[in-house]
Short mmCIF file of C-alpha atoms in Angstrom, two decimals:
data_model
loop_
_atom_site.label_atom_id
_atom_site.label_comp_id
_atom_site.label_asym_id
_atom_site.label_seq_id
_atom_site.Cartn_x
_atom_site.Cartn_y
_atom_site.Cartn_z
CA MET M 1 34.71 -0.15 8.62
CA LEU M 2 30.86 -1.74 8.00
CA GLN M 3 29.48 -1.90 11.43
CA VAL M 4 27.96 -5.72 11.59
CA HIS M 5 24.23 -6.25 12.69
CA SER M 6 22.58 -9.14 14.44
CA ARG M 7 19.99 -10.83 13.02
CA GLY M 8 16.65 -8.99 12.62
CA PRO M 9 12.48 -10.35 12.67
CA SER M 10 12.51 -13.12 10.67
CA VAL M 11 10.71 -12.63 6.90
CA THR M 12 9.47 -16.20 4.97
CA VAL M 13 8.51 -15.85 1.06
CA LEU M 14 6.81 -18.41 -0.75
CA ALA M 15 8.19 -19.59 -3.99
CA PHE M 16 6.33 -22.00 -6.41
CA ASP M 17 6.46 -22.91 -10.26
CA GLY M 18 4.95 -20.83 -12.28
CA MET M 19 5.78 -17.57 -11.19
CA ALA M 20 6.87 -14.43 -12.16
CA ILE M 21 9.86 -13.48 -10.84
CA PHE M 22 8.48 -9.77 -10.04
CA GLU M 23 6.46 -10.12 -6.47
CA LEU M 24 9.16 -11.99 -5.73
CA GLY M 25 12.35 -9.45 -6.40
CA ILE M 26 9.62 -6.43 -4.45
CA VAL M 27 10.18 -8.85 -1.37
CA THR M 28 13.72 -9.07 -1.80
CA GLU M 29 14.60 -5.33 -2.54
CA ILE M 30 12.43 -4.24 1.04
CA PHE M 31 13.75 -7.14 3.11
CA GLY M 32 16.59 -9.25 1.89
CA LEU M 33 19.23 -6.48 0.73
CA PRO M 34 21.12 -5.55 3.65
CA ARG M 35 20.77 -1.98 5.23
CA PRO M 36 23.94 -0.85 7.00
CA GLU M 37 22.77 2.81 6.54
CA PHE M 38 20.82 1.71 9.46
CA ASP M 39 21.03 1.71 12.75
CA ARG M 40 19.60 -1.75 13.51
CA PRO M 41 19.18 -5.39 12.26
CA TRP M 42 17.17 -5.32 9.43
CA TYR M 43 14.93 -8.04 8.71
CA ASP M 44 16.04 -11.86 7.57
CA LEU M 45 14.50 -13.12 4.37
CA THR M 46 14.10 -16.74 3.68
CA ILE M 47 13.03 -17.96 0.15
CA CYS M 48 10.97 -21.19 0.49
CA ALA M 49 8.87 -23.82 -1.63
CA GLU M 50 6.55 -26.07 -1.07
CA THR M 51 9.28 -29.11 -2.04
CA PRO M 52 12.51 -28.15 -1.52
CA GLY M 53 14.64 -28.36 -4.47
CA PRO M 54 14.56 -26.23 -7.96
CA VAL M 55 11.70 -24.05 -8.16
CA ARG M 56 10.99 -22.52 -12.11
CA VAL M 57 10.07 -19.05 -12.85
CA ILE M 58 8.86 -18.14 -16.25
CA GLY M 59 11.56 -17.18 -18.61
CA GLY M 60 12.57 -20.78 -18.91
CA ALA M 61 15.10 -19.98 -15.53
CA SER M 62 14.77 -21.43 -12.13
CA LEU M 63 15.63 -20.85 -8.64
CA HIS M 64 17.10 -23.04 -6.10
CA THR M 65 15.68 -23.26 -2.89
CA GLY M 66 16.82 -25.54 0.34
CA HIS M 67 13.59 -24.62 2.52
CA GLY M 68 10.55 -26.06 2.33
CA LEU M 69 6.96 -25.34 3.97
CA ASP M 70 8.66 -26.27 8.02
CA THR M 71 10.65 -23.01 7.76
CA PHE M 72 8.12 -20.51 5.52
CA ALA M 73 5.16 -21.46 8.47
CA ALA M 74 8.01 -20.34 11.35
CA GLY M 75 8.73 -16.68 9.62
CA GLU M 76 7.79 -13.71 12.33
CA THR M 77 6.31 -12.25 8.70
CA VAL M 78 5.34 -14.94 6.26
CA ILE M 79 4.20 -13.43 2.73
CA VAL M 80 3.02 -15.02 -0.48
CA PRO M 81 3.68 -13.16 -3.37
CA GLY M 82 0.82 -15.37 -5.83
CA VAL M 83 -1.75 -18.48 -6.56
CA PRO M 84 -0.36 -20.84 -9.69
CA ASP M 85 -4.11 -20.96 -10.56
CA VAL M 86 -6.86 -18.41 -8.70
CA ARG M 87 -9.69 -21.11 -9.15
CA ALA M 88 -7.13 -23.73 -7.67
CA ASP M 89 -7.37 -24.87 -4.34
CA PRO M 90 -4.11 -24.27 -2.27
CA SER M 91 -2.81 -27.58 -1.43
CA LEU M 92 -3.38 -29.22 1.72
CA ALA M 93 0.55 -29.11 3.19
CA LEU M 94 0.07 -24.99 2.54
CA ILE M 95 -2.92 -24.17 3.90
CA ALA M 96 -1.74 -26.19 7.30
CA ALA M 97 1.65 -24.39 7.52
CA LEU M 98 -0.87 -20.79 6.84
CA ARG M 99 -3.29 -22.17 9.48
CA SER M 100 0.36 -22.85 12.24
CA ALA M 101 1.72 -19.46 11.07
CA HIS M 102 -1.39 -17.58 12.37
CA ALA M 103 -1.76 -20.12 15.02
CA ARG M 104 1.57 -18.83 16.16
CA GLY M 105 0.66 -15.29 15.89
CA ALA M 106 3.07 -14.09 12.74
CA ARG M 107 2.64 -11.24 10.66
CA LEU M 108 0.98 -12.97 7.08
CA MET M 109 1.39 -10.94 3.78
CA SER M 110 0.02 -11.75 0.33
CA ILE M 111 0.77 -10.17 -2.61
CA CYS M 112 -1.90 -9.30 -6.07
CA SER M 113 -3.40 -13.52 -6.26
CA GLY M 114 -1.78 -14.48 -2.80
CA ALA M 115 -4.77 -14.27 -1.23
CA PHE M 116 -6.00 -17.02 -2.12
CA ALA M 117 -3.83 -19.07 -1.19
CA LEU M 118 -5.00 -17.51 2.37
CA ALA M 119 -8.80 -17.01 1.86
CA GLY M 120 -8.08 -20.49 0.89
CA ALA M 121 -6.64 -21.56 4.47
CA GLY M 122 -9.26 -19.90 6.01
CA LEU M 123 -8.06 -16.84 7.28
CA LEU M 124 -9.81 -14.17 5.99
CA ASP M 125 -12.95 -14.84 6.66
CA GLY M 126 -14.61 -11.93 7.78
CA ARG M 127 -11.77 -9.16 7.33
CA ARG M 128 -11.56 -6.14 4.15
CA VAL M 129 -9.21 -7.91 1.37
CA THR M 130 -8.19 -7.29 -1.37
CA THR M 131 -6.11 -8.57 -4.35
CA HIS M 132 -5.92 -7.46 -8.24
CA TRP M 133 -8.78 -5.58 -9.46
CA ARG M 134 -9.76 -8.87 -12.40
CA TYR M 135 -9.24 -11.13 -9.54
CA ALA M 136 -12.11 -9.61 -7.70
CA GLU M 137 -14.50 -11.25 -8.49
CA ILE M 138 -13.68 -14.24 -7.86
CA LEU M 139 -12.35 -14.57 -5.05
CA ARG M 140 -15.76 -13.05 -3.83
CA ALA M 141 -17.41 -15.92 -5.93
CA ARG M 142 -15.03 -18.64 -3.93
CA TYR M 143 -15.07 -17.19 -0.87
CA PRO M 144 -18.14 -14.99 0.42
CA ALA M 145 -17.03 -14.65 3.64
CA VAL M 146 -14.60 -12.68 3.00
CA HIS M 147 -15.09 -8.76 1.88
CA VAL M 148 -13.85 -7.94 -0.99
CA ASP M 149 -12.34 -3.58 -1.67
CA ALA M 150 -10.99 -4.35 -5.37
CA ASP M 151 -10.14 -0.09 -5.02
CA VAL M 152 -7.35 -0.09 -2.61
CA LEU M 153 -3.75 -0.74 -3.45
CA TYR M 154 -2.97 -2.70 -0.35
CA LEU M 155 -5.43 -3.00 3.39
CA ASP M 156 -3.80 -3.72 6.61
CA ASP M 157 -5.84 -5.39 8.90
CA GLY M 158 -3.06 -5.85 11.86
CA ASP M 159 -1.62 -9.86 11.34
CA VAL M 160 -3.34 -9.90 8.21
CA LEU M 161 -1.75 -7.50 5.35
CA THR M 162 -3.55 -8.63 1.70
CA SER M 163 -2.34 -6.22 -1.50
CA ALA M 164 -3.59 -5.79 -4.71
CA GLY M 165 -1.54 -6.15 -8.20
CA SER M 166 2.31 -6.61 -8.30
CA ALA M 167 3.03 -3.60 -7.25
CA ALA M 168 1.35 -2.59 -5.12
CA GLY M 169 3.36 -4.95 -3.02
CA LEU M 170 5.99 -2.27 -2.87
CA ASP M 171 3.35 -0.20 -1.87
CA LEU M 172 2.09 -2.52 1.42
CA CYS M 173 6.06 -3.89 1.71
CA LEU M 174 7.05 0.47 2.15
CA HIS M 175 3.52 0.57 4.14
CA VAL M 176 5.20 -2.92 6.43
CA VAL M 177 8.29 -0.81 7.21
CA ARG M 178 6.99 2.93 8.04
CA ARG M 179 5.20 0.03 10.68
CA ASP M 180 8.23 -1.39 11.89
CA HIS M 181 10.33 1.32 12.15
CA GLY M 182 8.67 4.56 11.71
CA PRO M 183 7.96 7.24 8.93
CA ALA M 184 12.06 7.98 8.57
CA ILE M 185 13.09 4.93 7.75
CA ALA M 186 10.60 3.55 5.17
CA ASN M 187 11.20 7.14 3.67
CA ALA M 188 15.15 5.98 3.35
CA VAL M 189 14.49 3.18 1.80
CA ALA M 190 11.79 4.81 -0.91
CA ARG M 191 14.48 6.82 -1.87
CA ARG M 192 17.11 4.05 -2.51
CA LEU M 193 14.43 2.77 -4.71
CA VAL M 194 13.26 6.19 -5.84
CA VAL M 195 10.29 5.34 -5.37
CA GLN M 196 7.05 7.53 -3.62
CA PRO M 197 6.65 6.32 -0.18
CA HIS M 198 3.02 7.03 -0.11
CA ARG M 199 1.35 6.65 -3.68
CA ASP M 200 -1.76 8.69 -4.29
CA GLY M 201 -5.17 6.81 -5.60
CA GLY M 202 -5.51 2.54 -5.60
CA GLN M 203 -6.65 0.27 -8.17
CA ALA M 204 -9.69 2.10 -9.49
CA GLN M 205 -7.58 3.78 -11.90
CA PHE M 206 -5.94 1.23 -13.98
CA ILE M 207 -8.55 -0.93 -14.59
CA GLU M 208 -8.99 -0.86 -18.41
CA ALA M 209 -10.85 1.71 -20.66
CA PRO M 210 -10.93 2.75 -23.98
CA VAL M 211 -8.07 5.20 -24.49
CA THR M 212 -8.89 8.59 -26.42
CA GLU M 213 -6.74 11.51 -27.74
CA ASP M 214 -7.61 14.35 -26.14
CA PRO M 215 -6.07 17.57 -26.32
CA GLU M 216 -7.93 18.70 -23.63
CA ASP M 217 -6.48 16.77 -21.27
CA ASP M 218 -3.11 18.61 -21.03
CA ARG M 219 -4.97 21.36 -19.82
CA LEU M 220 -6.49 19.59 -17.15
CA ALA M 221 -3.41 18.09 -16.20
CA GLY M 222 -2.30 20.97 -15.51
CA SER M 223 -4.84 22.56 -13.85
CA MET M 224 -4.16 19.94 -10.88
CA ALA M 225 -0.29 20.37 -11.00
CA TRP M 226 -1.79 23.71 -10.40
CA ALA M 227 -3.64 22.47 -7.61
CA LEU M 228 -1.38 20.06 -5.58
CA GLY M 229 1.25 23.58 -5.33
CA HIS M 230 -1.51 25.47 -3.97
CA LEU M 231 -3.75 23.03 -1.75
CA ALA M 232 -3.78 25.42 1.20
CA GLU M 233 -5.30 28.16 -0.91
CA PRO M 234 -9.31 28.28 -1.02
CA ILE M 235 -10.16 25.95 -4.22
CA THR M 236 -12.97 25.46 -6.30
CA VAL M 237 -14.63 23.98 -9.30
CA GLU M 238 -14.47 27.50 -10.84
CA VAL M 239 -11.35 27.81 -10.05
CA LEU M 240 -9.88 24.99 -12.08
CA ALA M 241 -12.22 25.25 -14.68
CA ARG M 242 -10.58 28.53 -15.10
CA ARG M 243 -7.24 27.12 -14.91
CA ALA M 244 -7.65 24.96 -17.78
CA HIS M 245 -9.44 27.46 -19.96
CA MET M 246 -12.97 25.84 -19.56
CA SER M 247 -16.96 25.69 -18.40
CA ALA M 248 -16.98 24.17 -15.00
CA ARG M 249 -19.62 21.51 -17.44
CA THR M 250 -16.81 20.76 -19.60
CA TYR M 251 -14.13 20.56 -16.82
CA LEU M 252 -16.26 17.90 -14.25
CA ARG M 253 -17.23 16.02 -17.50
CA HIS M 254 -13.51 15.68 -18.98
CA PHE M 255 -12.26 15.15 -15.00
CA ALA M 256 -14.32 12.55 -14.14
CA ARG M 257 -13.31 10.83 -17.83
CA ALA M 258 -9.90 11.53 -16.94
CA THR M 259 -9.99 10.40 -12.93
CA GLY M 260 -13.04 8.38 -12.02
CA THR M 261 -13.89 10.69 -9.20
CA THR M 262 -14.90 14.30 -9.03
CA PRO M 263 -12.56 17.56 -8.28
CA ILE M 264 -13.48 18.16 -4.95
CA ARG M 265 -12.88 14.45 -3.80
CA TRP M 266 -9.57 14.37 -5.68
CA LEU M 267 -8.76 17.69 -4.01
CA ILE M 268 -9.76 16.04 -0.34
CA ASP M 269 -7.92 13.63 -0.80
CA GLN M 270 -4.17 15.26 -2.24
CA ARG M 271 -5.09 17.31 1.32
CA VAL M 272 -5.43 14.16 3.33
CA HIS M 273 -1.95 12.91 1.98
CA ALA M 274 0.16 15.61 2.15
CA SER M 275 -1.15 16.23 5.94
CA LEU M 276 0.79 13.35 6.00
CA ALA M 277 4.75 14.46 6.84
CA LEU M 278 3.03 17.57 8.76
CA LEU M 279 1.67 14.92 11.22
CA GLU M 280 4.85 12.95 11.16
CA ARG M 281 7.95 15.47 11.30
CA THR M 282 6.78 18.01 13.00
CA GLY M 283 4.76 18.89 16.06
CA SER M 284 2.23 21.27 15.03
CA PRO M 285 -1.20 21.45 16.42
CA VAL M 286 -3.97 19.09 14.11
CA GLU M 287 -5.43 22.36 13.53
CA GLU M 288 -2.62 24.37 12.07
CA VAL M 289 -1.65 20.63 10.36
CA ALA M 290 -5.45 21.77 8.78
CA ALA M 291 -5.22 24.72 7.30
CA ALA M 292 -1.42 24.70 5.60
CA VAL M 293 -2.98 21.72 3.65
CA GLY M 294 -6.43 23.31 2.82
CA PHE M 295 -8.97 22.44 5.68
CA ASP M 296 -11.27 25.37 7.01
CA SER M 297 -11.17 23.97 10.21
CA ALA M 298 -10.03 20.62 12.40
CA VAL M 299 -13.05 19.15 12.49
CA THR M 300 -13.35 18.90 8.33
CA PHE M 301 -9.97 17.27 8.52
CA ARG M 302 -10.77 14.88 11.09
CA HIS M 303 -13.51 13.69 8.89
CA HIS M 304 -11.81 13.18 5.71
CA PHE M 305 -8.84 12.12 7.57
CA SER M 306 -10.32 9.69 9.17
CA ARG M 307 -12.55 8.76 5.68
CA THR M 308 -9.52 8.41 3.96
CA MET M 309 -6.37 6.74 6.36
CA ARG M 310 -8.98 4.94 8.30
CA THR M 311 -7.93 6.27 11.57
CA SER M 312 -7.46 10.10 13.31
CA PRO M 313 -4.77 12.75 12.54
CA SER M 314 -3.68 12.04 16.55
CA ALA M 315 -3.31 7.85 16.11
CA TYR M 316 -1.21 8.12 12.87
CA ARG M 317 0.72 10.86 14.70
CA LYS M 318 1.38 8.67 17.55
CA ALA M 319 1.75 5.72 15.67
CA PHE M 320 4.66 6.86 12.96
CA SER M 321 6.71 10.53 14.34
CA SER M 322 6.30 8.18 17.94
CA SER M 323 8.88 6.12 15.63
CA ALA M 324 10.54 8.91 14.37
CA ALA M 325 12.26 9.57 17.48
CA ASP M 326 12.51 6.05 17.44
CA VAL M 327 14.96 6.17 14.56
CA THR M 328 16.70 9.45 15.49
CA ARG M 329 17.94 8.51 18.70
CA ALA M 330 19.23 4.84 17.11
CA GLY M 331 17.02 2.48 19.85
CA SER M 332 15.38 -0.85 18.93
CA PRO M 333 12.89 -0.99 16.75
CA SER M 334 9.40 0.17 18.33
CA ARG M 335 6.34 -1.85 15.93
CA PRO M 336 3.36 0.53 16.67
CA ARG M 337 0.04 -0.99 16.21
CA VAL M 338 -2.18 0.33 13.69
CA ALA M 339 -5.37 0.88 13.25
CA PRO M 340 -6.62 -1.07 10.32
CA SER M 341 -5.84 0.70 6.78
CA ALA M 342 -5.41 1.07 3.35
CA SER M 343 -3.95 2.93 0.56
CA ARG M 344 -7.08 3.66 -1.18
CA THR M 345 -8.64 5.54 -4.11
CA PRO M 346 -10.63 8.78 -4.16
CA HIS M 347 -13.50 6.72 -5.27
CA GLY M 348 -15.83 4.14 -5.88
CA ARG M 349 -16.22 2.19 -8.87
#
């Protein structure tokens, strides 16, 4: 017999005329679908609009909601999945609703251009945030007090979280599940969605660039795949170049063209991300985790981990492995407070 759970934390999301429903679908998939496989209350999602009633969406369809901005502002997590026009100011009513939610202690989130609504409400001043790379310069120009990082998939600043282009909203929503319920449940949700729990890299890899047909790209990809399977081993540019049957100079040139970074910078980032599962699921000392993913010392590991994850290995383990233990005990959801963090690219533009 299906076990019935009480309602969990409230999540509200704003629908608006002319929106593409993909971003709204992401929020619905993560926070709206029932999760009876988890022995705990899931989120309680409500779709809202500035004016209750029909909301026209791209494709000639419409959705209907009876919930307005009062309900929107009352959510424990309040999500803006985009704005109709990045060059227009949000309405005074929406600004008031966002400020009210923030003053009440709600967690605010934006997907893609939704950051413009939060910025228009003055809630991003002095914060490091992100948006779609196409809109980054516009956001900087319109709101000079906002620190825009266009190279990340999402940023977590505690009570305000922002994500990049539409699909990055999925990364951010999974991060929120991880933060609220721990890695075991976040990974289970990701498996149900058939996506990676952690997506490596950032927006810089998606910026438009000329497409070239280069037969050496296959050899480059092969060397990178080999490296991912041998992270614990000493790997140099020369080793990778030999795997790709190139000279080191040629390999460096093709690698930079294909990825926008260097082989060593990429390798360090892969090792950091490989360490996450070990920190979450094992009690191995940091020294052993460092060695298992190929760092020559715990000091080096801590340095690169902090640069990439914006927190220390120990703080990461404390935040997420404790949540995993809570899941195993089937207790109430724990919400570890993590340091401001980002899922980011290993290079700048």
